[in-house]
Short mmCIF file of C-alpha atoms and ligand atoms in Angstrom, two decimals:
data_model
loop_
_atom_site.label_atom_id
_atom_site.label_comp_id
_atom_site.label_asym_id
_atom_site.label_seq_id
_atom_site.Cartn_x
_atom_site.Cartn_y
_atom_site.Cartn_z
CA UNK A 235 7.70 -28.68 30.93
CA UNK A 236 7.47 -27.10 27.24
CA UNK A 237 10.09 -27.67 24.74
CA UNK A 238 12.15 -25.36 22.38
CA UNK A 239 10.59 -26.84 20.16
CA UNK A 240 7.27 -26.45 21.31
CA UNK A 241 8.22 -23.23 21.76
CA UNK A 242 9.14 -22.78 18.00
CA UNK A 243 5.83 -23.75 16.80
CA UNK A 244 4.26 -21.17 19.28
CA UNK A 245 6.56 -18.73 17.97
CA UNK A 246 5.24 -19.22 14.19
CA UNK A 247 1.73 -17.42 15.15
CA UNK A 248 4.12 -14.32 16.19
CA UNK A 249 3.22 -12.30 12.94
CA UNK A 250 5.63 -8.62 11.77
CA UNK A 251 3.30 -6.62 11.48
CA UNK A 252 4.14 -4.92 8.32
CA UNK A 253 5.81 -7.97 6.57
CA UNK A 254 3.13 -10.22 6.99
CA UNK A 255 5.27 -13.03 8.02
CA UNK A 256 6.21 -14.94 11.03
CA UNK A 257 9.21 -13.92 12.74
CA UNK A 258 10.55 -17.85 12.67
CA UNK A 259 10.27 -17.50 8.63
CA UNK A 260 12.00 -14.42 9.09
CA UNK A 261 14.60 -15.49 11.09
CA UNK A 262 14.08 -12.95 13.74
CA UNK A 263 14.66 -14.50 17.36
CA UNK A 264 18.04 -14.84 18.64
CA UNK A 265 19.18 -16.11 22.02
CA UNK A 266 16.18 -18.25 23.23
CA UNK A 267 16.52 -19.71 26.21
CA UNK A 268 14.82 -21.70 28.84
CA UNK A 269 15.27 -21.95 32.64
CA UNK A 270 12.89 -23.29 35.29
CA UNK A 271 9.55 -21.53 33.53
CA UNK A 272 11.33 -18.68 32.41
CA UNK A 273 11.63 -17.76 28.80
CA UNK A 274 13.73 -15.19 27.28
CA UNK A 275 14.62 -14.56 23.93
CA UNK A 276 15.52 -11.37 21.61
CA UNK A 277 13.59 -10.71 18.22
CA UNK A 278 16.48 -8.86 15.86
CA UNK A 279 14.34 -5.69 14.35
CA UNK A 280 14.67 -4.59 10.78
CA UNK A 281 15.11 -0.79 12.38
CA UNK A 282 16.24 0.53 15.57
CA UNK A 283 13.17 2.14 17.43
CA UNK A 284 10.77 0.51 15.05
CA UNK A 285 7.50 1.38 16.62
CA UNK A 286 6.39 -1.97 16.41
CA UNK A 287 7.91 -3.20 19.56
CA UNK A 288 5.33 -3.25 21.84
CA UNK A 289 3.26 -5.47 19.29
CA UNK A 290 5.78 -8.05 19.00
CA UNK A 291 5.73 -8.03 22.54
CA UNK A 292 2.36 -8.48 23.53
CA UNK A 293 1.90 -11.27 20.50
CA UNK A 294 4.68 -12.95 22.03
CA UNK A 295 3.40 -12.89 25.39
CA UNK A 296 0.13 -14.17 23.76
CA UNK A 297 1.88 -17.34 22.30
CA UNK A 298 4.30 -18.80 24.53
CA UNK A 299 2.40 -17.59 28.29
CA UNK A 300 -0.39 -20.40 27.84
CA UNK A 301 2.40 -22.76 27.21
CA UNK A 302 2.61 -25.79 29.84
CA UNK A 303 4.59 -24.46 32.89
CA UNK A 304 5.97 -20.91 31.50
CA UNK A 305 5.68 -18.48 33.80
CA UNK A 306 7.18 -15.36 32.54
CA UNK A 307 8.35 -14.72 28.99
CA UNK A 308 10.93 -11.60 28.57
CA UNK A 309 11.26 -10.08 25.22
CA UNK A 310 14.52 -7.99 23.97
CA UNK A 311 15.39 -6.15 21.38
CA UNK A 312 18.05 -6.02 18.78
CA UNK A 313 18.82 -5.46 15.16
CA UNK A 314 19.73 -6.84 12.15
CA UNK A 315 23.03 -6.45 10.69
CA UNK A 316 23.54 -5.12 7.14
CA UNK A 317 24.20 -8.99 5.96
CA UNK A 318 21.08 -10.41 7.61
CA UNK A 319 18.60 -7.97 5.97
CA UNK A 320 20.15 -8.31 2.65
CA UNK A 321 18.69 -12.03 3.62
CA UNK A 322 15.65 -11.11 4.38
CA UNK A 323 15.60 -8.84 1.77
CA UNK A 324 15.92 -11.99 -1.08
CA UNK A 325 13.79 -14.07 1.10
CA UNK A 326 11.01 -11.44 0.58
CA UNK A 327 11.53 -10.94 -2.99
CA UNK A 328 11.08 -14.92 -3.34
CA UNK A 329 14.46 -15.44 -4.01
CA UNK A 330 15.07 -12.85 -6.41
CA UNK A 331 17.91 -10.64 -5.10
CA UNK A 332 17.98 -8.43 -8.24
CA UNK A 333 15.36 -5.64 -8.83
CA UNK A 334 12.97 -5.89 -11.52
CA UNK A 335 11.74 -2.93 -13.41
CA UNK A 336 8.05 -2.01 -12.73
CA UNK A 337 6.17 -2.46 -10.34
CA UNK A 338 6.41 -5.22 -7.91
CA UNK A 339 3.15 -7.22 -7.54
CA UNK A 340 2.44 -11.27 -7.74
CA UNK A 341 0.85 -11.37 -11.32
CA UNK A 342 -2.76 -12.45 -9.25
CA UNK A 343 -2.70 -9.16 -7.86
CA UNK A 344 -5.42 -7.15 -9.37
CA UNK A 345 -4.39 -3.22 -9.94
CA UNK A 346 -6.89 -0.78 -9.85
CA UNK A 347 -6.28 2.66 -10.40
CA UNK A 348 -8.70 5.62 -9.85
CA UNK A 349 -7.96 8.65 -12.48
CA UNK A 350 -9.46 12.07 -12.92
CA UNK A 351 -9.43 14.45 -16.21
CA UNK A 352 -9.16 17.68 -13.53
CA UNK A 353 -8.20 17.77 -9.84
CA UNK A 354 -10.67 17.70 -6.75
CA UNK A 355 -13.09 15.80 -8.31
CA UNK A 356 -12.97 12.78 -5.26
CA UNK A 357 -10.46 10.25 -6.44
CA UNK A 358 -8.91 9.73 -3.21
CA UNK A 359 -12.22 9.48 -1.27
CA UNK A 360 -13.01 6.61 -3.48
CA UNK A 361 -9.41 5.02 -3.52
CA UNK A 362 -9.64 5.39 0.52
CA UNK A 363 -13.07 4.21 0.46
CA UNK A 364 -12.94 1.33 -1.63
CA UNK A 365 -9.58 0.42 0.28
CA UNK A 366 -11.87 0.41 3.45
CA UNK A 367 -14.55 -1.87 1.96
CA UNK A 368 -12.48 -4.51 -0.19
CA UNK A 369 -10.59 -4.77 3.31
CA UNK A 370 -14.08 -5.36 5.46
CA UNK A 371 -14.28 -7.51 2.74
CA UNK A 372 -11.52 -9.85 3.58
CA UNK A 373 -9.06 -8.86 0.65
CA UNK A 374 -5.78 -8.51 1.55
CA UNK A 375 -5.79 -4.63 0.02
CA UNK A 376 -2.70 -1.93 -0.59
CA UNK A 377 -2.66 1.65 -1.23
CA UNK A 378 -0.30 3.41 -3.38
CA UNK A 379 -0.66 6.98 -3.60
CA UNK A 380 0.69 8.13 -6.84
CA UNK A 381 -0.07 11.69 -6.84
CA UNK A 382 2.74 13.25 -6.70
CA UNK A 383 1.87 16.75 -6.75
CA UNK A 384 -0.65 16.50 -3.95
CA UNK A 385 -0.68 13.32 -2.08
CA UNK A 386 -3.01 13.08 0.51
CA UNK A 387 -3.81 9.14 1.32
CA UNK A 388 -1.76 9.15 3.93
CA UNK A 389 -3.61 11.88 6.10
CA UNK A 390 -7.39 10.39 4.55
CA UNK A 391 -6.38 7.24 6.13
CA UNK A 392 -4.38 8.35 9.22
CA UNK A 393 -1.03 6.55 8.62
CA UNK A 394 1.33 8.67 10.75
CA UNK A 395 4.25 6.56 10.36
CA UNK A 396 6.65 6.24 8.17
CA UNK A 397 7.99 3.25 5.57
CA UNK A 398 10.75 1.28 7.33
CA UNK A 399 13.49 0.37 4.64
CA UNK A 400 15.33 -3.01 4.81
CA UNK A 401 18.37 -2.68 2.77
CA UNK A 402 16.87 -1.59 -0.52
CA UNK A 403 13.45 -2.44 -0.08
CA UNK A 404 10.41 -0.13 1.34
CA UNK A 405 7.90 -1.49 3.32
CA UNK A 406 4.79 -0.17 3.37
CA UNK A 407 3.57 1.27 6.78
CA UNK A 408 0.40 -0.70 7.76
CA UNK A 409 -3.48 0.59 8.84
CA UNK A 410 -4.77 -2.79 10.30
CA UNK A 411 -4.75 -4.82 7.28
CA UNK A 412 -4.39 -2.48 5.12
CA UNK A 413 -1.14 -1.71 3.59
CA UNK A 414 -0.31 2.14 2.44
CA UNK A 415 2.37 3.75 0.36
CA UNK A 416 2.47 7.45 -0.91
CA UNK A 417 5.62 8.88 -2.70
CA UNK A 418 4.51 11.78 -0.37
CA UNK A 419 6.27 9.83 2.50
CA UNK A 420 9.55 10.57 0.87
CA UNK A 421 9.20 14.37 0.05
CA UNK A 422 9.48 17.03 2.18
CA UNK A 423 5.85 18.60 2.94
CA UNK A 424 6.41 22.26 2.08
CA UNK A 425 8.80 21.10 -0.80
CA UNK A 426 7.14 21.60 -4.24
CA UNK A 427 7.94 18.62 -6.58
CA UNK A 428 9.48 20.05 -9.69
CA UNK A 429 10.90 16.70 -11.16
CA UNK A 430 9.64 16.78 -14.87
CA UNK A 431 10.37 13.96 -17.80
CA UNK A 432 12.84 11.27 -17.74
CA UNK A 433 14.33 12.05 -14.33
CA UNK A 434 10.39 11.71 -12.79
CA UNK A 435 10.07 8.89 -14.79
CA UNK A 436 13.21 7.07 -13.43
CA UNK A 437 12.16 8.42 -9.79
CA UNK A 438 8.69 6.48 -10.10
CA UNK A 439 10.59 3.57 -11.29
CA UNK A 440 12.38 2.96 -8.42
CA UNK A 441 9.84 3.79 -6.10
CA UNK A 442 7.03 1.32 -7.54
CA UNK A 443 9.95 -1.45 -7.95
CA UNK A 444 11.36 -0.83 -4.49
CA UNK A 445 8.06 -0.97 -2.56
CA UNK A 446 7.57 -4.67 -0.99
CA UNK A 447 3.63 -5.27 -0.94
CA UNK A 448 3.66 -8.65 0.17
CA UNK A 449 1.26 -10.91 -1.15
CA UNK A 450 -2.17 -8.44 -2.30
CA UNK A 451 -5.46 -9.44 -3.85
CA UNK A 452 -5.83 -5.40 -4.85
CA UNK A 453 -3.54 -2.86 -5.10
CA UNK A 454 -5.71 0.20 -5.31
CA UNK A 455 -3.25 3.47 -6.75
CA UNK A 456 -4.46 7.00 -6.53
CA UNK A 457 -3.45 8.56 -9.69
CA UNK A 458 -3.09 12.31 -9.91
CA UNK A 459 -5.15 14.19 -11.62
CA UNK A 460 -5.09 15.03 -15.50
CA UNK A 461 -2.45 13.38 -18.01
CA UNK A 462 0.53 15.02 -17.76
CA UNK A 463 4.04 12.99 -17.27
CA UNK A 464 3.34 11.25 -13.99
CA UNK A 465 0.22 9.31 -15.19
CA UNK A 466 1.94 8.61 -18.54
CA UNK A 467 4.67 6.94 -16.81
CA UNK A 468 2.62 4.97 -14.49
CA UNK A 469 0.32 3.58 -17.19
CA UNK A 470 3.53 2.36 -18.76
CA UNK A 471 5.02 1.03 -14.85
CA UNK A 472 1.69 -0.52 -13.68
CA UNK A 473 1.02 -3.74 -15.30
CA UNK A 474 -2.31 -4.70 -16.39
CA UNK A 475 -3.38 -1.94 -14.15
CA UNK A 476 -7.54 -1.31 -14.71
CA UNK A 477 -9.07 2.51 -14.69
CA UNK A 478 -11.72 3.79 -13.18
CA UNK A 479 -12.18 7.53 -14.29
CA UNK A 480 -13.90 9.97 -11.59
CA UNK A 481 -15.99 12.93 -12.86
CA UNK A 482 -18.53 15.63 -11.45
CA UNK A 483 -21.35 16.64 -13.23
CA UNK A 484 -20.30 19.51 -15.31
CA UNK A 485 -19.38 19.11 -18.80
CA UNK A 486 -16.15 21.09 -18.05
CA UNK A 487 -15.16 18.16 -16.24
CA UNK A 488 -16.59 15.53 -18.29
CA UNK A 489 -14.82 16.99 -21.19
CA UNK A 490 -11.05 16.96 -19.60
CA UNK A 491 -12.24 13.38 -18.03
CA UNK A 492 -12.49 11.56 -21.64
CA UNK A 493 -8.84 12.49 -22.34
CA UNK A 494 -7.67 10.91 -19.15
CA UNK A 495 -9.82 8.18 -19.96
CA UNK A 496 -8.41 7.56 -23.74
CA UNK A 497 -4.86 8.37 -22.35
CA UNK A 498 -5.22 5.48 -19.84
CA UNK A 499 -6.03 2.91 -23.00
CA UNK A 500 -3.21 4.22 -24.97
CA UNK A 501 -0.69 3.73 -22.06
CA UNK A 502 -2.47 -0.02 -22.25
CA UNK A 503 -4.76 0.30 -19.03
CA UNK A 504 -8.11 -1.36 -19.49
CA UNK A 505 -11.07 0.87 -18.77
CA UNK A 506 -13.54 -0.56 -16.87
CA UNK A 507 -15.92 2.10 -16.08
CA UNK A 508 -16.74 6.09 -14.88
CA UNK A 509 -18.13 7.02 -11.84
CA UNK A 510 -19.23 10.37 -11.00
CA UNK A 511 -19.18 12.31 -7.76
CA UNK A 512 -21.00 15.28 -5.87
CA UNK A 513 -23.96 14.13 -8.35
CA UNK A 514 -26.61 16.32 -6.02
CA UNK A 515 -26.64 17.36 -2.74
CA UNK A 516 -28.20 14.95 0.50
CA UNK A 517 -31.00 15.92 1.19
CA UNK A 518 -32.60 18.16 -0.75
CA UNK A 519 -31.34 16.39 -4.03
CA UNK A 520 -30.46 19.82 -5.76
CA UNK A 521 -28.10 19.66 -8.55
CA UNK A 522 -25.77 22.05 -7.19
CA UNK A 523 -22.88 20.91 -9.91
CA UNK A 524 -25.32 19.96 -12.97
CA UNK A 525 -26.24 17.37 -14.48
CA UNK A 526 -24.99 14.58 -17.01
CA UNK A 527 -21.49 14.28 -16.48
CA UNK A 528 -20.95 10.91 -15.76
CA UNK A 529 -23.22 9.77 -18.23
CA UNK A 530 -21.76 11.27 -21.18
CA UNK A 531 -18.55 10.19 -20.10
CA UNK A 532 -19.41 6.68 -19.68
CA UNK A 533 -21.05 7.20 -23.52
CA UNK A 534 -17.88 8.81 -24.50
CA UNK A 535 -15.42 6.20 -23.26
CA UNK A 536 -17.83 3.25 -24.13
CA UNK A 537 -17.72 2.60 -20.18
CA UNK A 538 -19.78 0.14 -18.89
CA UNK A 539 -22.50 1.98 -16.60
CA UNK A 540 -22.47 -1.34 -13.81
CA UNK A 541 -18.86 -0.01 -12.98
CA UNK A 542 -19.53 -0.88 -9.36
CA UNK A 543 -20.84 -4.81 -9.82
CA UNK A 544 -17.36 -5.10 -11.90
CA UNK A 545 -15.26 -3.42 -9.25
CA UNK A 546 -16.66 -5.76 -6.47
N1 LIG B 131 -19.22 12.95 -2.50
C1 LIG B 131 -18.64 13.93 -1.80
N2 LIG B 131 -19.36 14.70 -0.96
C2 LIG B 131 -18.78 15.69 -0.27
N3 LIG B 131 -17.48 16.01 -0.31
C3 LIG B 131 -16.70 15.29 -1.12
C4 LIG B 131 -17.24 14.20 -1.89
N4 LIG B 131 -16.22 13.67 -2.60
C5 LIG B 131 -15.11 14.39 -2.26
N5 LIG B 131 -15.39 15.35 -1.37
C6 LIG B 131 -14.45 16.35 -0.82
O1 LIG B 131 -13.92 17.09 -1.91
C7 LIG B 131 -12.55 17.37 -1.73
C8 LIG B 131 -11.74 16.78 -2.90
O2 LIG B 131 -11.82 15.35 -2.83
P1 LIG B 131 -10.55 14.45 -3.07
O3 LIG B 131 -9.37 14.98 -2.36
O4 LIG B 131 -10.95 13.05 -2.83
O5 LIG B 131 -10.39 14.69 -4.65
P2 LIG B 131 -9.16 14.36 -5.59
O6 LIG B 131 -9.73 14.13 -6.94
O7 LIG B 131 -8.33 13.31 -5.00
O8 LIG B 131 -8.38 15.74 -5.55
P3 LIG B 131 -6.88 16.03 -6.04
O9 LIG B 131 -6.95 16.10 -7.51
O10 LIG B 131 -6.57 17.32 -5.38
O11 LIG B 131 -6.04 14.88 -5.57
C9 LIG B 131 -12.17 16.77 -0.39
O12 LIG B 131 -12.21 17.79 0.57
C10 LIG B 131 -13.25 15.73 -0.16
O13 LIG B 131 -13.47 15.52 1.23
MG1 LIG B 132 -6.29 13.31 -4.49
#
């Protein structure tokens, strides 16, 4: 007959989803208990209704059912009190129980944000395409969606659900391995944002320092477009944060492109490169937006041209 303890260990593989960490480590199951090959137990949930119940459930089934003579495993549900998720809250911030101001990523984490001189130009198909391919590629990749004005990761990538908060951390809903936050989750959709200066700067603050990412080789951040308030204070919030700058082909929007690009180095960013978008049409190869824009910004902004060996 299997042991609690045995049953411990088994318990360790039972991963929270969007915490990345094993409900043991998290001090999640209550009440276990053991009778003549039945085992129940309850796993305390950070939120009530947290739609994450029926994968706890089947994970759990998957660890302790192949367990020497167990013959039916029943999972309940509770939640934690205010106390215990201020605990898990410090455990998660590795002990720190104060918040820091900035953004919180392990210094390894590698910040990449995608920036634009004007609007519509494709940043957030390459943020949620790169996010897609540095995940195929094993990394352990997050999303932050910083546009403000006109989020739209969330619906590129199909995250319906919202961040769960744990006393006063957010944690980012997750797409498979892939970890997503957009400011957009906390507005109201047919709300225009009118915050402006200080007040958006303070706002962005607390969001970037609130968000729990977990341990992240890449933290990929959708910038909005142009260089207005929002991208000033996120080039001061985001760490040794590098820039890619997204252009189209027309020297309209090669021209607004360089200022984004020399506003990213003042706010400390490092460059690392242009890319441009909707170069010609598949196909037929016609030109349908001109020609030359990404080269003369990469001349412009002294990018280097092999943006994409650097990326990857
Ligand atoms: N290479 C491409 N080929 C075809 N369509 C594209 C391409 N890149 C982007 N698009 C489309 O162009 C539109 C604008 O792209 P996207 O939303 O990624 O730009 P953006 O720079 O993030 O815009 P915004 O400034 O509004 O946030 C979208 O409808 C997108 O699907
Ligand atoms: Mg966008």
């Amino acid at each position: 007959m299997v042991s609690r303890d045995e049953i411990l260990v088994a318990l360790e593989g039972v991963i929270d989803p969007e915490l990345g960490r094993s409900v043991i480590e998290l001090d999640m199951v209550r009440d276990l208990k053991l009778e003549d090959g039945r085992i129940a137990l309850t796993i305390a949930l950070t939120v009530p209704g947290c739609p994450l119940r029926a994968s706890f459930q089947e994970q759990v089934d998957r660890a302790l059912l192949p367990l020497g003579g167990v013959a039916e495993v029943v999972v309940s549900f509770d939640v934690m009190t205010p106390e215990e998720k201020a605990a898990l809250t410090t455990k998660l911030r590795g002990g720190v129980a104060e918040r820091t101001p900035g953004i919180s990523v392990d210094a390894k984490t590698r910040v990449l944000a995608v920036a634009s001189g004007k609007g519509g130009v494709g940043k957030s198909s390459l943020t949620a395409n790169l996010a897609a391919a540095f995940t195929r590629l094993g990394r352990r990749t997050g999303v932050l969606d910083a546009d403000v004005y006109g989020y739209s990761i969330p619906h590129m990538l199909g995250i319906h659900q919202r961040p769960i908060a744990v006393d006063q951390m957010i944690v980012p809903p997750v797409r498979g391995d892939l970890k997503v936050m957009s400011i957009g989750f906390f507005l109201d959709e047919n709300t225009p944002v009118m915050w402006r200066g200080p007040m958006l700067h303070r706002a962005l603050e607390q969001f970037l320092s609130d968000v729990h990412w977990g341990e992240l080789d890449t933290l990929l951040v959708d910038m909005p477009p142009g260089t207005g308030d929002v991208s000033i204070s996120l080039g001061q919030l985001l760490p040794r944060a590098e820039v890619v700058v997204v252009t189209t082909p027309q020297p309209a929007a090669q021209q607004v492109a360089v200022r984004a690009a020399q506003m990213a180095q003042k706010t400390g960013m490092r460059l690392i490169g242009a890319l441009e978008n909707m170069s010609h049409l598949v196909g037929t190869g016609e030109e349908i937006f001109g020609t030359g824009g990404g080269d003369d910004l990469a001349a412009a902004i002294d990018a280097d041209e092999t943006v994409f060996d650097e990326i990857a």
